[in-house]
mmCIF file with all atom_site columns, C-alpha atoms in Angstrom:
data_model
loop_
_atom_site.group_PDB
_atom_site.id
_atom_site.type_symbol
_atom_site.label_atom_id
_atom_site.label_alt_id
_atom_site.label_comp_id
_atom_site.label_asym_id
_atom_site.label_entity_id
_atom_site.label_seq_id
_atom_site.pdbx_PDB_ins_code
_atom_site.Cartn_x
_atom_site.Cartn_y
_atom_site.Cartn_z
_atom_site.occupancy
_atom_site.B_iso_or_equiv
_atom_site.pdbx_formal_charge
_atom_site.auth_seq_id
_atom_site.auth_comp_id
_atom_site.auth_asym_id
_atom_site.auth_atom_id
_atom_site.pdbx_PDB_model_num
ATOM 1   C CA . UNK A 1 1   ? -13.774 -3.518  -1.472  1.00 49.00 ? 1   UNK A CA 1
ATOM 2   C CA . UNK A 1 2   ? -16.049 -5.472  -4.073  1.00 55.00 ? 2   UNK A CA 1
ATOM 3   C CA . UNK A 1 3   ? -14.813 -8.452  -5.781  1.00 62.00 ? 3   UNK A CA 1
ATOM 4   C CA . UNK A 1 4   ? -15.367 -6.763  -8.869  1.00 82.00 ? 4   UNK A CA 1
ATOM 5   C CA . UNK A 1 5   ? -12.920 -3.820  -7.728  1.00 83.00 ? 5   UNK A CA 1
ATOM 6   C CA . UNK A 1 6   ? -10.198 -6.183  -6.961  1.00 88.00 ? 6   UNK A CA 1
ATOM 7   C CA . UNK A 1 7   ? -10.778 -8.296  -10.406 1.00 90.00 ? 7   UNK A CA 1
ATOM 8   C CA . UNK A 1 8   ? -10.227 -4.582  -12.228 1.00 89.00 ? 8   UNK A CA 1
ATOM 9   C CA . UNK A 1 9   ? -7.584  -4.009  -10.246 1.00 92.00 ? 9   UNK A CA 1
ATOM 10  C CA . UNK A 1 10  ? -5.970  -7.393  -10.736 1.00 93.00 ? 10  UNK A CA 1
ATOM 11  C CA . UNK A 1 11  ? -6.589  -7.479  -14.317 1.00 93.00 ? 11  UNK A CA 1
ATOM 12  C CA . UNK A 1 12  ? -5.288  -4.092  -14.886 1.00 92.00 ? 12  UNK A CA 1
ATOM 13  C CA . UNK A 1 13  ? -2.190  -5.000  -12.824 1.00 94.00 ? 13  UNK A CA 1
ATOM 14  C CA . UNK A 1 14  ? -1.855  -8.217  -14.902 1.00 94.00 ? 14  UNK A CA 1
ATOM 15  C CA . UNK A 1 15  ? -2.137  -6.217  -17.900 1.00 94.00 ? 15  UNK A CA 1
ATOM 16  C CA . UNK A 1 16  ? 1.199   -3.504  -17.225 1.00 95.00 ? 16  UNK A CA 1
ATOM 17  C CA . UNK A 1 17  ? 4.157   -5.282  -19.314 1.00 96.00 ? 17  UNK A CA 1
ATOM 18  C CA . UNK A 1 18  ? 6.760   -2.907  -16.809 1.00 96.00 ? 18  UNK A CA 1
ATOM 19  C CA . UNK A 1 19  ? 5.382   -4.863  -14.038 1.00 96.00 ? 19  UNK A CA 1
ATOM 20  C CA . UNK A 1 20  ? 5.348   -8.281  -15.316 1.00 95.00 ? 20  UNK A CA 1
ATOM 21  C CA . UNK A 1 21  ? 8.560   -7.826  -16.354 1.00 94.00 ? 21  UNK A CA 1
ATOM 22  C CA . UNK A 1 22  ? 10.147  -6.263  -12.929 1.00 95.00 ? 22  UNK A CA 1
ATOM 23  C CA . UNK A 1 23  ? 8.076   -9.576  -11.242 1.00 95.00 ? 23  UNK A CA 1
ATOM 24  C CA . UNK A 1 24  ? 5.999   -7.530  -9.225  1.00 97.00 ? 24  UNK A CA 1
ATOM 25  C CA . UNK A 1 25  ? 3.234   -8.437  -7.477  1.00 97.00 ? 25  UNK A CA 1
ATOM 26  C CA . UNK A 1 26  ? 0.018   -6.619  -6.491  1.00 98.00 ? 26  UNK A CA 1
ATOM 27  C CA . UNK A 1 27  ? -0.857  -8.685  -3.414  1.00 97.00 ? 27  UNK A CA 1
ATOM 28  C CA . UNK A 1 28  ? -3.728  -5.695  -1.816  1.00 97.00 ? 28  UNK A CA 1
ATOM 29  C CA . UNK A 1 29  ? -5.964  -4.235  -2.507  1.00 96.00 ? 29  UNK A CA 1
ATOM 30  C CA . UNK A 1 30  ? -8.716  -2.190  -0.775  1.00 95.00 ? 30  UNK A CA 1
ATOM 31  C CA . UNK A 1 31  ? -11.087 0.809   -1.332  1.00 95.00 ? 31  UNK A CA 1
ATOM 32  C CA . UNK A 1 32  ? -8.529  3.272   -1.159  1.00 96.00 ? 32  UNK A CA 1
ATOM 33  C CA . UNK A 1 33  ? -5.444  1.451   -0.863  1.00 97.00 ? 33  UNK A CA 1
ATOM 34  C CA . UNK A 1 34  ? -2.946  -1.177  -2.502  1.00 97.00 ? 34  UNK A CA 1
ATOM 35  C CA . UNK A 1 35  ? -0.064  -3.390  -1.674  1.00 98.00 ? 35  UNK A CA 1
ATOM 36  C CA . UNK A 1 36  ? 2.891   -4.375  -4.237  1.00 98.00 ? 36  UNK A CA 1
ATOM 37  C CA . UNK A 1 37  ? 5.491   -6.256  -3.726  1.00 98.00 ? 37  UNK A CA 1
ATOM 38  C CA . UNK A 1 38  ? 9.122   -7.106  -5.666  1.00 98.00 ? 38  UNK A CA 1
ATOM 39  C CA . UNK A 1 39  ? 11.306  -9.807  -4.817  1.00 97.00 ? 39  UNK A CA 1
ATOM 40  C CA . UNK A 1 40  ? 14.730  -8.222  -4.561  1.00 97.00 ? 40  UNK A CA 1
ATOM 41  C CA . UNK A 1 41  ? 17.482  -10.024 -6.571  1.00 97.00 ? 41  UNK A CA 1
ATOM 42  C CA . UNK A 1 42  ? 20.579  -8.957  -8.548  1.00 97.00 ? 42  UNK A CA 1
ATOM 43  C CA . UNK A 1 43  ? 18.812  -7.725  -11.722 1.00 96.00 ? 43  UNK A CA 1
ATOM 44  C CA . UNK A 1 44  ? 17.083  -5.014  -9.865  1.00 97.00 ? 44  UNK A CA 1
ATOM 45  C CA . UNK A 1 45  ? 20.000  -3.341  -7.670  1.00 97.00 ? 45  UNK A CA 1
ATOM 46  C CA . UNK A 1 46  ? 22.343  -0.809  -8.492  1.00 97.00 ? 46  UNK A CA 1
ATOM 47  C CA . UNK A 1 47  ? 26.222  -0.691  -8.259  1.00 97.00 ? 47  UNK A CA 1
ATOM 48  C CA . UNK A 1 48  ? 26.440  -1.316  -4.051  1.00 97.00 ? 48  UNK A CA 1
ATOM 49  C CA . UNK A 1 49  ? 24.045  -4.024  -3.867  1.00 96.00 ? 49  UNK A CA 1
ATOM 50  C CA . UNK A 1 50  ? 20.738  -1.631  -3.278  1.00 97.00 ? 50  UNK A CA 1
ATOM 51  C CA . UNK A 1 51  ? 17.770  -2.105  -5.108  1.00 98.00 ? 51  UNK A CA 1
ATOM 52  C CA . UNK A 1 52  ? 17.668  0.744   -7.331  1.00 98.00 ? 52  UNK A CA 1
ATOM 53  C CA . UNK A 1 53  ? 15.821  3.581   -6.878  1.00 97.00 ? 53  UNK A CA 1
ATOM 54  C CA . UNK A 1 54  ? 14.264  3.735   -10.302 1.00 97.00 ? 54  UNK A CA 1
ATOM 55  C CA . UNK A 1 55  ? 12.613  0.402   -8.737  1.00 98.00 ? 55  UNK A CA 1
ATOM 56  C CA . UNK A 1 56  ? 11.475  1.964   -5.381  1.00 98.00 ? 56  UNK A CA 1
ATOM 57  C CA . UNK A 1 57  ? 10.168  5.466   -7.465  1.00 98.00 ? 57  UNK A CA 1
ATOM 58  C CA . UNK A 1 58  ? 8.017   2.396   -9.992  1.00 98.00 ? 58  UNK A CA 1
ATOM 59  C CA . UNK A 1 59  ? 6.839   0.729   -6.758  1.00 98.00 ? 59  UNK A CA 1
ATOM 60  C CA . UNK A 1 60  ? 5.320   4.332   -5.356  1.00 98.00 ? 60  UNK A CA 1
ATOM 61  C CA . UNK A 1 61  ? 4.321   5.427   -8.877  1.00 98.00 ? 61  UNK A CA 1
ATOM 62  C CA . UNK A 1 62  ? 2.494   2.574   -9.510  1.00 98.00 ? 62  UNK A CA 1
ATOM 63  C CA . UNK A 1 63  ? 1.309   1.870   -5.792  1.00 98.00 ? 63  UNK A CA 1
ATOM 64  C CA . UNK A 1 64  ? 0.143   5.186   -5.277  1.00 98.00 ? 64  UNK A CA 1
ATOM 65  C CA . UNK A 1 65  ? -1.653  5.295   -8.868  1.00 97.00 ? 65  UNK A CA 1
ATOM 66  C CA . UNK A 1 66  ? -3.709  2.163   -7.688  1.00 97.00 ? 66  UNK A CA 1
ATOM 67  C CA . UNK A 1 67  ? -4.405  3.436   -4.297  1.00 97.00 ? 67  UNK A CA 1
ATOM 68  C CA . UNK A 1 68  ? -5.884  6.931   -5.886  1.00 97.00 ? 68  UNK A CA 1
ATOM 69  C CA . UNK A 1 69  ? -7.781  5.350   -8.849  1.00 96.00 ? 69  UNK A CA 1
ATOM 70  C CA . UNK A 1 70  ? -9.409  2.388   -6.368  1.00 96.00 ? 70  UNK A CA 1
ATOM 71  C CA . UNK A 1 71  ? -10.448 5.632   -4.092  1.00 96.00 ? 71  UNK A CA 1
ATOM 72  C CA . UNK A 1 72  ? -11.651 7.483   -7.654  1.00 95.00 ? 72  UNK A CA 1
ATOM 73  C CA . UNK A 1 73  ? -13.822 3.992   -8.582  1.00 91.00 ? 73  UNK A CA 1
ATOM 74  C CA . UNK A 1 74  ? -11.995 3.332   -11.553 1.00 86.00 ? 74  UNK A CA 1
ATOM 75  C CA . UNK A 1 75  ? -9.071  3.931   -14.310 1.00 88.00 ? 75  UNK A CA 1
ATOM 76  C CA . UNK A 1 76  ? -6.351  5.930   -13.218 1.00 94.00 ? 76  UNK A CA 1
ATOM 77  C CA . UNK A 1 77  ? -3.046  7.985   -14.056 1.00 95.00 ? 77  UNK A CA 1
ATOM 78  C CA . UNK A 1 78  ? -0.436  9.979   -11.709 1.00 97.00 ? 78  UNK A CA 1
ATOM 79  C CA . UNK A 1 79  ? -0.669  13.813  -12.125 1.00 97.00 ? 79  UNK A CA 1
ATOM 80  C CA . UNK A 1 80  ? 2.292   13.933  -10.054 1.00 98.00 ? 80  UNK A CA 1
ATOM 81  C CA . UNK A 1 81  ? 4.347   12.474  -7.280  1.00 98.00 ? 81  UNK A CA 1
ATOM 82  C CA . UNK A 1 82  ? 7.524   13.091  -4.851  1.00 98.00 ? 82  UNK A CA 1
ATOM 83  C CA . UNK A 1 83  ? 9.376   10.365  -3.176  1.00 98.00 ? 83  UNK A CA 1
ATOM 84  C CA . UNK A 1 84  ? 11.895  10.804  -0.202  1.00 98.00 ? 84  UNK A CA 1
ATOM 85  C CA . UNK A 1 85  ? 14.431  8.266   -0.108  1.00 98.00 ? 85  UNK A CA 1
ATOM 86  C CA . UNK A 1 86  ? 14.892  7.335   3.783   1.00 98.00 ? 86  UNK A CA 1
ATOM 87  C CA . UNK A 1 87  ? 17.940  4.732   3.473   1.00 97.00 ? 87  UNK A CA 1
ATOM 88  C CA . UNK A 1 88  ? 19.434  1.959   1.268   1.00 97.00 ? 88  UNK A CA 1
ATOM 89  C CA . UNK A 1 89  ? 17.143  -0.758  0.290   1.00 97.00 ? 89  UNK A CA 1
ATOM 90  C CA . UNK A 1 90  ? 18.250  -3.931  1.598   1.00 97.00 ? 90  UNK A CA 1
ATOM 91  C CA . UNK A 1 91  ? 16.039  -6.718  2.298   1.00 96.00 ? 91  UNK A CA 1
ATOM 92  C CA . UNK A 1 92  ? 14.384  -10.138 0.747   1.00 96.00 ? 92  UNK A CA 1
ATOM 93  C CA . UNK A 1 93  ? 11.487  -8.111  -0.401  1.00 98.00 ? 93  UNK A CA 1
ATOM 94  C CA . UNK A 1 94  ? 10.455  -4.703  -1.100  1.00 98.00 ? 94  UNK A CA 1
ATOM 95  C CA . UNK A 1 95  ? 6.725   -3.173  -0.455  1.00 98.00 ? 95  UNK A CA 1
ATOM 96  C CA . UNK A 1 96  ? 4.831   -0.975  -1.394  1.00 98.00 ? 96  UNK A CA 1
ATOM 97  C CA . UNK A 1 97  ? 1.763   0.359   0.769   1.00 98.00 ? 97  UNK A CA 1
ATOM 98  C CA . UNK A 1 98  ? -0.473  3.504   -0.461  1.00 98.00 ? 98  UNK A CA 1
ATOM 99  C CA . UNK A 1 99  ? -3.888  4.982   0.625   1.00 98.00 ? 99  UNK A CA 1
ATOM 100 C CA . UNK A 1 100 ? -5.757  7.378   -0.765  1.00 98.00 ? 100 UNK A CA 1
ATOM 101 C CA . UNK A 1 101 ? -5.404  10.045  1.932   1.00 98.00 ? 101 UNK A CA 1
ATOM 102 C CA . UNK A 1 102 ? -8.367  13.441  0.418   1.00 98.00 ? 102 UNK A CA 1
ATOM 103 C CA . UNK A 1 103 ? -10.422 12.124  -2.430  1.00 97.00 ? 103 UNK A CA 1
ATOM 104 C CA . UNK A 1 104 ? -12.604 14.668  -4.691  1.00 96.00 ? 104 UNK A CA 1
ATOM 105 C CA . UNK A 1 105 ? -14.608 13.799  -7.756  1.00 94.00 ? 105 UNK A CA 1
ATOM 106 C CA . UNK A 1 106 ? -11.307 14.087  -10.120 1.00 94.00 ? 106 UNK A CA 1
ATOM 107 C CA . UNK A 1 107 ? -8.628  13.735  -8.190  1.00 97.00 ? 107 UNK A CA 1
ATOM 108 C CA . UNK A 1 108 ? -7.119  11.766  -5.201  1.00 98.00 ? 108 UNK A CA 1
ATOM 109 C CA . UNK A 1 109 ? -4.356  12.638  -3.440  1.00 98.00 ? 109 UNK A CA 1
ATOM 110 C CA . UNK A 1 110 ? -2.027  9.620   -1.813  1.00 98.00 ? 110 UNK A CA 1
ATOM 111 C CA . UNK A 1 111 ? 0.549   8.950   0.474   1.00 98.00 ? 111 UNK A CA 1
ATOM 112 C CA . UNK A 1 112 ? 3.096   5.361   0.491   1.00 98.00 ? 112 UNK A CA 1
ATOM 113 C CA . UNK A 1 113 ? 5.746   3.817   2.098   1.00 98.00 ? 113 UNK A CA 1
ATOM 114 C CA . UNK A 1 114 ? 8.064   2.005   1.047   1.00 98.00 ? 114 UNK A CA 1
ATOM 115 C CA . UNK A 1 115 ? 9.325   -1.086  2.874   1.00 98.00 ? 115 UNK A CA 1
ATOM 116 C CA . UNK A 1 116 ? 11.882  -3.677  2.984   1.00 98.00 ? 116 UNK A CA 1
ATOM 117 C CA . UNK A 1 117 ? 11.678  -6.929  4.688   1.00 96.00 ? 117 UNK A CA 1
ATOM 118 C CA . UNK A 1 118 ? 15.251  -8.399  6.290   1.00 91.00 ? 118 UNK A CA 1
ATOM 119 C CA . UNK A 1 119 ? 15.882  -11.972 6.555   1.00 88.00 ? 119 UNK A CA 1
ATOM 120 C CA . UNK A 1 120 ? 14.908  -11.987 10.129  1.00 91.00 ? 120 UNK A CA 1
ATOM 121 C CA . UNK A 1 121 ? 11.603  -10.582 8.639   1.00 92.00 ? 121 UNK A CA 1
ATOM 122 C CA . UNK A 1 122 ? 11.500  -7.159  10.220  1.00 95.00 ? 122 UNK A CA 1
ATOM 123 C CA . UNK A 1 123 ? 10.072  -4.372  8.288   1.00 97.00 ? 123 UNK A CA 1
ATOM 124 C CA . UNK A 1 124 ? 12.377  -1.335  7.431   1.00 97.00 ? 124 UNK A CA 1
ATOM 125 C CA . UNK A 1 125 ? 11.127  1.885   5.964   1.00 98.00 ? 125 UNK A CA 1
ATOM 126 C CA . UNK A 1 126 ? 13.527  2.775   2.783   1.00 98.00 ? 126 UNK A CA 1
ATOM 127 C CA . UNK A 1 127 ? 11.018  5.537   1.002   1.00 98.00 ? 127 UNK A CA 1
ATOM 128 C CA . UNK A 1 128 ? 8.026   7.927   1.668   1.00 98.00 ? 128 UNK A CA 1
ATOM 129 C CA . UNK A 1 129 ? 5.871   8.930   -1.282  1.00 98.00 ? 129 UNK A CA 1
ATOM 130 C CA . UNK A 1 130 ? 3.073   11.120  -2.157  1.00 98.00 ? 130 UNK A CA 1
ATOM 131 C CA . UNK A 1 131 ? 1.551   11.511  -5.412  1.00 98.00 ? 131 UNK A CA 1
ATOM 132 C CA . UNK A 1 132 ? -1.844  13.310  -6.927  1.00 98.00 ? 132 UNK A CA 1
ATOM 133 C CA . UNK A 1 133 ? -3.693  10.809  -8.798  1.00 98.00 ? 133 UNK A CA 1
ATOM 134 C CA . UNK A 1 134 ? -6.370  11.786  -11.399 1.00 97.00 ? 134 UNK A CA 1
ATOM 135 C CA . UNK A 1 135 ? -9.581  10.265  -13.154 1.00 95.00 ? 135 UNK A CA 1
ATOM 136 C CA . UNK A 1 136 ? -7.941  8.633   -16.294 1.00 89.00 ? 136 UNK A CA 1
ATOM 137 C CA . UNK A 1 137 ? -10.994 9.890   -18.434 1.00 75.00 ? 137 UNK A CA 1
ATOM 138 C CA . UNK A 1 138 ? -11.336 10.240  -22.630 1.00 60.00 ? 138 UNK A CA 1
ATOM 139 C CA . UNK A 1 139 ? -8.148  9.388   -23.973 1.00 55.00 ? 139 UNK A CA 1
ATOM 140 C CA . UNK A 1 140 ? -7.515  12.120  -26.873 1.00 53.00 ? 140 UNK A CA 1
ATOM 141 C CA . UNK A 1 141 ? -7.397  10.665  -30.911 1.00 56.00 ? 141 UNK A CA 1
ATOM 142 C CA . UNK A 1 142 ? -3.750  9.704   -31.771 1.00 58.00 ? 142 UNK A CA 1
ATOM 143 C CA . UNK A 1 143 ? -2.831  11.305  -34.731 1.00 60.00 ? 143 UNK A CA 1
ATOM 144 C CA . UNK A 1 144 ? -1.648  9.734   -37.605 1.00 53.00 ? 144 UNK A CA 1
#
């Protein structure tokens, strides 16, 4: 990956108010792939003490959407994407990890996996994504 591929990808990253907000962190990045991670803490679990799964769908969304427009060379959005959720999400820290799995001109299709990490610091699969990520291209006039 170029410097100048991570800087886009940081800056764009920096620039999402959802994610600054949730505290996420996008701490990969490579040609075709990129890491995020959340701190788990009260604010972002549901009724039993499990992160919520609104959080583990933005982590693939956004992980796989990074992933597919690193692989398309720039600016990207999700046509689509399916998650599978494995078991609870309990853990210090949640991850993210996508790659850009068949890559075409327009279009990049992506798998993730979604992690957490226990206080003894083992890694335990929560969620399994895949997504269909496309060139962002013209944005259309807004009307108004």
């Amino acid at each position: 990956m170029t410097t100048d591929s991570s800087a886009f990808a940081h800056a764009i990253f920096k620039a999402q108010p959802f994610s600054v907000f949730l505290g996420a962190e996008l701490t990969d990045v490579g040609p075709d792939s990129a890491e995020i991670r959340i701190a788990n803490r009260p604010e972002i679990q549901q009724q039993h003490g499990f992160v919520h799964g609104g959080v583990l769908s933005y982590l693939a969304d956004n992980a796989l959407t990074f992933a597919g427009g690193l692989a398309l060379g720039g600016d990207a959005l999700t046509a689509e994407y399916k998650i599978n959720y494995v078991r609870p999400a309990v853990g210090e820290v949640v991850i993210a990890r996508a790659r850009a799995t068949a890559t075409t001109r327009r279009q990049s299709v992506c798998q993730c996996t979604i992690h957490v990490l226990t206080e003894q610091g083992e890694e335990r699969l929560v969620a399994v994504a895949q997504g269909t990520i496309v060139t962002a291209g013209e944005r259309p006039a807004q009307e108004g």
